[in-house]
PDB file of C-alpha atoms and ligand atoms in Angstrom:
ATOM      1  CA  MET I  10      -4.604 -44.637 -14.840  1.00  0.00           C
ATOM      2  CA  LYS I  11      -4.148 -42.210 -17.721  1.00  0.00           C
ATOM      3  CA  LYS I  12      -7.934 -41.702 -17.881  1.00  0.00           C
ATOM      4  CA  ILE I  13      -8.077 -40.736 -14.224  1.00  0.00           C
ATOM      5  CA  LEU I  14      -5.221 -38.304 -14.698  1.00  0.00           C
ATOM      6  CA  LYS I  15      -6.982 -36.727 -17.698  1.00  0.00           C
ATOM      7  CA  LYS I  16     -10.174 -36.366 -15.689  1.00  0.00           C
ATOM      8  CA  PHE I  17      -8.272 -34.808 -12.818  1.00  0.00           C
ATOM      9  CA  ILE I  18      -6.599 -32.251 -15.078  1.00  0.00           C
ATOM     10  CA  LEU I  19      -9.950 -31.441 -16.666  1.00  0.00           C
ATOM     11  CA  ILE I  20     -11.566 -30.838 -13.256  1.00  0.00           C
ATOM     12  CA  ILE I  21      -8.672 -28.591 -12.204  1.00  0.00           C
ATOM     13  CA  MET I  22      -8.972 -26.605 -15.440  1.00  0.00           C
ATOM     14  CA  ILE I  23     -12.736 -26.166 -15.129  1.00  0.00           C
ATOM     15  CA  SER I  24     -12.572 -25.044 -11.509  1.00  0.00           C
ATOM     16  CA  TRP I  25      -9.697 -22.669 -12.255  1.00  0.00           C
ATOM     17  CA  THR I  26     -11.637 -21.071 -15.114  1.00  0.00           C
ATOM     18  CA  PHE I  27     -14.658 -20.753 -12.867  1.00  0.00           C
ATOM     19  CA  CYS I  28     -12.740 -19.152  -9.983  1.00  0.00           C
ATOM     20  CA  TYR I  29     -10.940 -16.831 -12.325  1.00  0.00           C
ATOM     21  CA  SER I  30     -14.123 -15.573 -13.948  1.00  0.00           C
ATOM     22  CA  VAL I  31     -15.758 -15.042 -10.542  1.00  0.00           C
ATOM     23  CA  SER I  32     -12.842 -13.037  -9.223  1.00  0.00           C
ATOM     24  CA  CYS I  33     -12.737 -11.016 -12.415  1.00  0.00           C
ATOM     25  CA  THR I  34     -16.341  -9.973 -12.071  1.00  0.00           C
ATOM     26  CA  SER I  35     -15.649  -8.980  -8.497  1.00  0.00           C
ATOM     27  CA  LEU I  36     -12.835  -6.774  -9.747  1.00  0.00           C
ATOM     28  CA  ASN I  37     -14.931  -5.108 -12.360  1.00  0.00           C
ATOM     29  CA  GLU I  38     -17.954  -4.364 -10.283  1.00  0.00           C
ATOM     30  CA  GLY I  39     -16.744  -0.773 -10.200  1.00  0.00           C
ATOM     31  CA  ALA I  40     -19.059  -0.039 -13.080  1.00  0.00           C
ATOM     32  CA  ASN I  41     -22.623  -1.030 -12.327  1.00  0.00           C
ATOM     33  CA  LEU I  42     -25.249  -0.383 -14.928  1.00  0.00           C
ATOM     34  CA  ASN I  43     -26.760   2.259 -12.675  1.00  0.00           C
ATOM     35  CA  ASP I  44     -23.483   4.080 -12.219  1.00  0.00           C
ATOM     36  CA  LYS I  45     -23.051   7.309 -14.050  1.00  0.00           C
ATOM     37  CA  GLU I  46     -19.557   7.878 -15.309  1.00  0.00           C
ATOM     38  CA  ILE I  47     -18.722  11.501 -14.740  1.00  0.00           C
ATOM     39  CA  GLN I  48     -17.464  13.523 -17.621  1.00  0.00           C
ATOM     40  CA  VAL I  49     -14.841  15.827 -16.193  1.00  0.00           C
ATOM     41  CA  SER I  50     -13.531  18.613 -18.318  1.00  0.00           C
ATOM     42  CA  GLY I  51     -10.934  21.248 -17.622  1.00  0.00           C
ATOM     43  CA  ASN I  52     -13.782  23.610 -16.754  1.00  0.00           C
ATOM     44  CA  THR I  53     -15.275  21.457 -14.006  1.00  0.00           C
ATOM     45  CA  SER I  54     -14.901  23.521 -10.873  1.00  0.00           C
ATOM     46  CA  PRO I  55     -13.924  21.794  -7.637  1.00  0.00           C
ATOM     47  CA  GLU I  56     -17.293  22.337  -5.989  1.00  0.00           C
ATOM     48  CA  GLN I  57     -19.102  20.663  -8.876  1.00  0.00           C
ATOM     49  CA  LEU I  58     -17.224  17.419  -8.894  1.00  0.00           C
ATOM     50  CA  LEU I  59     -19.424  14.875  -7.156  1.00  0.00           C
ATOM     51  CA  VAL I  60     -18.006  11.397  -6.784  1.00  0.00           C
ATOM     52  CA  ASN I  61     -19.918   8.691  -4.971  1.00  0.00           C
ATOM     53  CA  GLU I  62     -21.304   5.221  -5.578  1.00  0.00           C
ATOM     54  CA  LYS I  63     -23.596   6.488  -8.317  1.00  0.00           C
ATOM     55  CA  ASN I  64     -21.262   9.021  -9.916  1.00  0.00           C
ATOM     56  CA  VAL I  65     -18.014   7.320 -10.754  1.00  0.00           C
ATOM     57  CA  LEU I  66     -14.806   8.510 -12.347  1.00  0.00           C
ATOM     58  CA  SER I  67     -13.358   6.798 -15.380  1.00  0.00           C
ATOM     59  CA  LYS I  68     -10.350   4.549 -15.065  1.00  0.00           C
ATOM     60  CA  ASP I  69      -8.177   7.190 -16.714  1.00  0.00           C
ATOM     61  CA  TYR I  70      -9.236  10.216 -14.693  1.00  0.00           C
ATOM     62  CA  GLU I  71      -6.269  11.904 -13.107  1.00  0.00           C
ATOM     63  CA  PRO I  72      -6.372  15.307 -11.390  1.00  0.00           C
ATOM     64  CA  SER I  73      -4.482  18.080 -13.081  1.00  0.00           C
ATOM     65  CA  ASN I  74      -1.258  19.327 -11.577  1.00  0.00           C
ATOM     66  CA  LEU I  75      -0.773  16.647  -8.922  1.00  0.00           C
ATOM     67  CA  THR I  76       1.392  18.172  -6.208  1.00  0.00           C
ATOM     68  CA  ILE I  77       2.901  17.264  -2.850  1.00  0.00           C
ATOM     69  CA  PRO I  78       1.824  20.036  -0.458  1.00  0.00           C
ATOM     70  CA  ASN I  79       4.244  21.573   1.973  1.00  0.00           C
ATOM     71  CA  ILE I  80       2.763  20.000   5.095  1.00  0.00           C
ATOM     72  CA  GLU I  81       3.891  17.344   7.538  1.00  0.00           C
ATOM     73  CA  PHE I  82       2.756  13.775   6.829  1.00  0.00           C
ATOM     74  CA  ALA I  83       2.201  10.841   9.148  1.00  0.00           C
ATOM     75  CA  ASP I  84       4.756   8.017   9.028  1.00  0.00           C
ATOM     76  CA  GLY I  85       4.340   5.442   6.310  1.00  0.00           C
ATOM     77  CA  VAL I  86       2.267   7.496   3.854  1.00  0.00           C
ATOM     78  CA  SER I  87       2.923   6.256   0.320  1.00  0.00           C
ATOM     79  CA  PRO I  88       4.420   8.673  -2.225  1.00  0.00           C
ATOM     80  CA  GLU I  89       1.190   8.544  -4.273  1.00  0.00           C
ATOM     81  CA  GLU I  90      -1.000   9.430  -1.301  1.00  0.00           C
ATOM     82  CA  LYS I  91       1.124  12.469  -0.495  1.00  0.00           C
ATOM     83  CA  HIS I  92      -0.131  14.015  -3.730  1.00  0.00           C
ATOM     84  CA  ILE I  93      -3.208  16.178  -4.104  1.00  0.00           C
ATOM     85  CA  ALA I  94      -4.723  18.221  -6.935  1.00  0.00           C
ATOM     86  CA  GLY I  95      -2.688  21.399  -7.389  1.00  0.00           C
ATOM     87  CA  VAL I  96      -5.717  23.600  -6.749  1.00  0.00           C
ATOM     88  CA  ILE I  97      -5.966  22.525  -3.091  1.00  0.00           C
ATOM     89  CA  ALA I  98      -2.278  22.756  -2.183  1.00  0.00           C
ATOM     90  CA  LYS I  99      -2.276  26.371  -1.023  1.00  0.00           C
ATOM     91  CA  PRO I 100      -5.583  26.252   0.915  1.00  0.00           C
ATOM     92  CA  LEU I 101      -4.434  23.050   2.618  1.00  0.00           C
ATOM     93  CA  GLU I 102      -1.074  24.530   3.572  1.00  0.00           C
ATOM     94  CA  GLU I 103      -2.857  27.592   4.994  1.00  0.00           C
ATOM     95  CA  LEU I 104      -5.246  25.399   6.992  1.00  0.00           C
ATOM     96  CA  VAL I 105      -2.444  23.319   8.497  1.00  0.00           C
ATOM     97  CA  ARG I 106      -0.406  26.450   9.300  1.00  0.00           C
ATOM     98  CA  LYS I 107      -3.372  28.156  11.003  1.00  0.00           C
ATOM     99  CA  ALA I 108      -4.069  25.032  13.062  1.00  0.00           C
ATOM    100  CA  LYS I 109      -0.434  24.945  14.145  1.00  0.00           C
ATOM    101  CA  ASP I 110      -0.626  28.616  15.197  1.00  0.00           C
ATOM    102  CA  GLU I 111      -3.505  27.595  17.436  1.00  0.00           C
ATOM    103  CA  GLY I 112      -1.624  24.648  18.927  1.00  0.00           C
ATOM    104  CA  ILE I 113      -3.196  21.929  16.787  1.00  0.00           C
ATOM    105  CA  ILE I 114      -0.893  19.624  14.846  1.00  0.00           C
ATOM    106  CA  LEU I 115      -2.541  18.149  11.772  1.00  0.00           C
ATOM    107  CA  LEU I 116      -0.743  15.588   9.637  1.00  0.00           C
ATOM    108  CA  GLY I 117      -1.527  14.487   6.107  1.00  0.00           C
ATOM    109  CA  ASN I 118      -2.485  10.827   5.960  1.00  0.00           C
ATOM    110  CA  SER I 119      -3.926  10.030   2.542  1.00  0.00           C
ATOM    111  CA  GLY I 120      -4.571  12.329  -0.401  1.00  0.00           C
ATOM    112  CA  TYR I 121      -4.707  11.183  -4.004  1.00  0.00           C
ATOM    113  CA  ARG I 122      -5.370   7.535  -4.781  1.00  0.00           C
ATOM    114  CA  SER I 123      -5.364   6.394  -8.368  1.00  0.00           C
ATOM    115  CA  TYR I 124      -7.997   4.078  -9.804  1.00  0.00           C
ATOM    116  CA  LYS I 125      -5.319   1.402  -9.987  1.00  0.00           C
ATOM    117  CA  SER I 126      -4.299   1.633  -6.355  1.00  0.00           C
ATOM    118  CA  GLN I 127      -7.940   1.681  -5.228  1.00  0.00           C
ATOM    119  CA  GLU I 128      -8.435  -1.498  -7.236  1.00  0.00           C
ATOM    120  CA  LYS I 129      -5.377  -3.038  -5.559  1.00  0.00           C
ATOM    121  CA  THR I 130      -6.578  -2.075  -2.061  1.00  0.00           C
ATOM    122  CA  LEU I 131      -9.980  -3.588  -2.728  1.00  0.00           C
ATOM    123  CA  ASN I 132      -8.501  -6.797  -4.107  1.00  0.00           C
ATOM    124  CA  ASN I 133      -6.215  -7.183  -1.098  1.00  0.00           C
ATOM    125  CA  ARG I 134      -9.088  -6.640   1.299  1.00  0.00           C
ATOM    126  CA  VAL I 135     -11.236  -9.135  -0.606  1.00  0.00           C
ATOM    127  CA  LYS I 136      -8.443 -11.687  -0.191  1.00  0.00           C
ATOM    128  CA  GLU I 137      -8.082 -10.939   3.528  1.00  0.00           C
ATOM    129  CA  GLU I 138     -11.669 -10.463   4.615  1.00  0.00           C
ATOM    130  CA  GLY I 139     -13.910 -11.753   1.872  1.00  0.00           C
ATOM    131  CA  LYS I 140     -15.991  -9.858  -0.618  1.00  0.00           C
ATOM    132  CA  LYS I 141     -18.777  -8.728   1.699  1.00  0.00           C
ATOM    133  CA  LEU I 142     -16.626  -7.144   4.379  1.00  0.00           C
ATOM    134  CA  ALA I 143     -14.274  -5.571   1.875  1.00  0.00           C
ATOM    135  CA  ALA I 144     -17.176  -4.044  -0.049  1.00  0.00           C
ATOM    136  CA  ALA I 145     -18.459  -2.477   3.179  1.00  0.00           C
ATOM    137  CA  TYR I 146     -15.193  -0.694   3.925  1.00  0.00           C
ATOM    138  CA  VAL I 147     -13.403  -0.079   0.657  1.00  0.00           C
ATOM    139  CA  ALA I 148     -14.835   2.096  -2.095  1.00  0.00           C
ATOM    140  CA  LYS I 149     -15.171   0.557  -5.518  1.00  0.00           C
ATOM    141  CA  PRO I 150     -12.549   1.829  -7.966  1.00  0.00           C
ATOM    142  CA  GLY I 151     -13.890   4.994  -9.603  1.00  0.00           C
ATOM    143  CA  SER I 152     -16.252   5.747  -6.735  1.00  0.00           C
ATOM    144  CA  SER I 153     -13.613   6.963  -4.279  1.00  0.00           C
ATOM    145  CA  GLU I 154     -13.364  10.699  -3.899  1.00  0.00           C
ATOM    146  CA  HIS I 155      -9.642  10.254  -3.354  1.00  0.00           C
ATOM    147  CA  GLN I 156      -9.243   9.795  -7.109  1.00  0.00           C
ATOM    148  CA  THR I 157     -10.202  13.455  -7.576  1.00  0.00           C
ATOM    149  CA  GLY I 158      -7.203  14.675  -5.569  1.00  0.00           C
ATOM    150  CA  LEU I 159      -9.590  17.233  -4.048  1.00  0.00           C
ATOM    151  CA  CYS I 160      -9.709  15.555  -0.656  1.00  0.00           C
ATOM    152  CA  ILE I 161      -7.303  14.364   1.981  1.00  0.00           C
ATOM    153  CA  ASP I 162      -7.529  12.322   5.152  1.00  0.00           C
ATOM    154  CA  MET I 163      -5.864  14.102   8.035  1.00  0.00           C
ATOM    155  CA  THR I 164      -4.600  12.575  11.231  1.00  0.00           C
ATOM    156  CA  ASN I 165      -2.846  13.498  14.467  1.00  0.00           C
ATOM    157  CA  LYS I 166       0.395  12.399  16.120  1.00  0.00           C
ATOM    158  CA  ASP I 167      -1.341   9.454  17.829  1.00  0.00           C
ATOM    159  CA  LYS I 168      -3.008   8.446  14.573  1.00  0.00           C
ATOM    160  CA  TYR I 169      -6.229   8.517  16.538  1.00  0.00           C
ATOM    161  CA  PHE I 170      -8.335  11.030  14.710  1.00  0.00           C
ATOM    162  CA  VAL I 171     -11.799  10.360  16.068  1.00  0.00           C
ATOM    163  CA  SER I 172     -14.683  12.601  16.962  1.00  0.00           C
ATOM    164  CA  GLY I 173     -14.003  14.417  20.241  1.00  0.00           C
ATOM    165  CA  THR I 174     -10.228  14.763  19.850  1.00  0.00           C
ATOM    166  CA  LYS I 175      -9.016  18.350  19.842  1.00  0.00           C
ATOM    167  CA  GLU I 176      -7.749  17.969  16.279  1.00  0.00           C
ATOM    168  CA  ALA I 177     -11.082  16.637  14.948  1.00  0.00           C
ATOM    169  CA  LYS I 178     -12.952  19.400  16.764  1.00  0.00           C
ATOM    170  CA  TRP I 179     -10.676  22.085  15.321  1.00  0.00           C
ATOM    171  CA  LEU I 180     -10.994  20.676  11.803  1.00  0.00           C
ATOM    172  CA  ALA I 181     -14.798  20.464  11.960  1.00  0.00           C
ATOM    173  CA  LYS I 182     -15.037  24.027  13.229  1.00  0.00           C
ATOM    174  CA  ASN I 183     -12.494  25.697  10.963  1.00  0.00           C
ATOM    175  CA  CYS I 184     -11.958  23.845   7.702  1.00  0.00           C
ATOM    176  CA  TYR I 185     -14.704  25.778   5.845  1.00  0.00           C
ATOM    177  CA  LYS I 186     -12.666  28.968   6.281  1.00  0.00           C
ATOM    178  CA  PHE I 187     -10.131  27.487   3.881  1.00  0.00           C
ATOM    179  CA  GLY I 188     -12.685  26.071   1.427  1.00  0.00           C
ATOM    180  CA  PHE I 189     -12.930  22.549   2.844  1.00  0.00           C
ATOM    181  CA  ILE I 190     -15.874  20.563   4.182  1.00  0.00           C
ATOM    182  CA  ILE I 191     -16.170  17.471   6.363  1.00  0.00           C
ATOM    183  CA  ARG I 192     -17.379  15.431   3.435  1.00  0.00           C
ATOM    184  CA  TYR I 193     -18.995  12.592   5.395  1.00  0.00           C
ATOM    185  CA  PRO I 194     -20.685  14.132   8.442  1.00  0.00           C
ATOM    186  CA  ALA I 195     -22.314  12.180  11.245  1.00  0.00           C
ATOM    187  CA  GLY I 196     -25.898  11.119  10.646  1.00  0.00           C
ATOM    188  CA  LYS I 197     -25.802  11.605   6.869  1.00  0.00           C
ATOM    189  CA  LYS I 198     -24.946   8.129   5.678  1.00  0.00           C
ATOM    190  CA  ASN I 199     -28.344   7.851   4.039  1.00  0.00           C
ATOM    191  CA  ILE I 200     -27.265  10.673   1.716  1.00  0.00           C
ATOM    192  CA  THR I 201     -23.507  10.245   1.297  1.00  0.00           C
ATOM    193  CA  GLY I 202     -23.487   6.460   1.500  1.00  0.00           C
ATOM    194  CA  ILE I 203     -20.516   6.674   3.865  1.00  0.00           C
ATOM    195  CA  GLU I 204     -20.231   6.537   7.663  1.00  0.00           C
ATOM    196  CA  TYR I 205     -19.042   9.593   9.581  1.00  0.00           C
ATOM    197  CA  GLU I 206     -15.396  10.345   8.795  1.00  0.00           C
ATOM    198  CA  PRO I 207     -14.090  13.283  10.865  1.00  0.00           C
ATOM    199  CA  TRP I 208     -10.692  13.049   9.126  1.00  0.00           C
ATOM    200  CA  HIS I 209     -11.778  13.293   5.485  1.00  0.00           C
ATOM    201  CA  ILE I 210     -11.862  16.863   4.192  1.00  0.00           C
ATOM    202  CA  ARG I 211     -12.840  17.824   0.688  1.00  0.00           C
ATOM    203  CA  TYR I 212     -12.084  21.092  -1.092  1.00  0.00           C
ATOM    204  CA  VAL I 213     -15.100  22.832  -2.629  1.00  0.00           C
ATOM    205  CA  GLY I 214     -13.968  26.462  -2.505  1.00  0.00           C
ATOM    206  CA  LYS I 215     -14.752  29.022   0.175  1.00  0.00           C
ATOM    207  CA  THR I 216     -18.259  30.053  -0.920  1.00  0.00           C
ATOM    208  CA  ALA I 217     -19.633  26.526  -1.174  1.00  0.00           C
ATOM    209  CA  ALA I 218     -17.806  25.437   1.989  1.00  0.00           C
ATOM    210  CA  LYS I 219     -19.329  28.251   4.045  1.00  0.00           C
ATOM    211  CA  TYR I 220     -22.806  27.524   2.698  1.00  0.00           C
ATOM    212  CA  ILE I 221     -22.470  23.809   3.424  1.00  0.00           C
ATOM    213  CA  TYR I 222     -21.084  24.514   6.912  1.00  0.00           C
ATOM    214  CA  ASP I 223     -23.786  27.059   7.809  1.00  0.00           C
ATOM    215  CA  LYS I 224     -26.634  24.883   6.590  1.00  0.00           C
ATOM    216  CA  ARG I 225     -25.154  21.645   7.983  1.00  0.00           C
ATOM    217  CA  ILE I 226     -25.695  19.889   4.666  1.00  0.00           C
ATOM    218  CA  THR I 227     -23.703  17.519   2.480  1.00  0.00           C
ATOM    219  CA  LEU I 228     -22.187  18.062  -0.951  1.00  0.00           C
ATOM    220  CA  GLU I 229     -24.925  15.876  -2.428  1.00  0.00           C
ATOM    221  CA  GLU I 230     -27.569  18.188  -0.975  1.00  0.00           C
ATOM    222  CA  TYR I 231     -25.679  21.288  -2.038  1.00  0.00           C
ATOM    223  CA  LEU I 232     -25.548  20.126  -5.636  1.00  0.00           C
ATOM    224  CA  LYS I 233     -29.115  18.772  -5.419  1.00  0.00           C
ATOM    225  CA  LYS I 234     -28.164  15.621  -7.233  1.00  0.00           C
TER     226      LYS I 234
HETATM  227 ZN1   ZN U  15     -10.806   9.740   2.866  1.00  0.00          ZN
END
């Protein structure tokens, strides 16, 4: 009887160790060998910071001067996600104010996301949907542009911010005037690695934004990386 019990405990221990190591690797996949960890210094200008699957931020990267902008947010936005890099606060406030003047109500939905919270989101999705599905929809920690604080997802009162809504149309047409770009345009997934996201705007400064808007290109193409 004792022997059987010993065997049983041993099997439990082996399978636990196995499961644990598998889930750990899934957590740490953020850094592939091909990934290039970006070295960000105080001099890195907003338009030069390229974050994607191949250019990842370190675990410790945090934008300078994290700020909550003076704009309206959608219900249920976490305190962390209300923050953005200080440099984009004023341009974002101006954009939202101008939209309002023209009868368009834009709400903040998700700004800064730390490496840690991206890791948590991914882990939760892996638990709910499995690794494959989660990997398709959630960026690996370090590869999300939201860690830069230079971007924000906007939404509308119905929380239905899809292509064709008056808010999405306004944003696509006007955001460059304030130094923002639609970071993941339609039909550019082969370059950005991400499906069309009409709600995700990224600050690159007015000059770069106008160039990118006029030429209908992506940040990857603009930086020729
Ligand atoms: Zn986004």
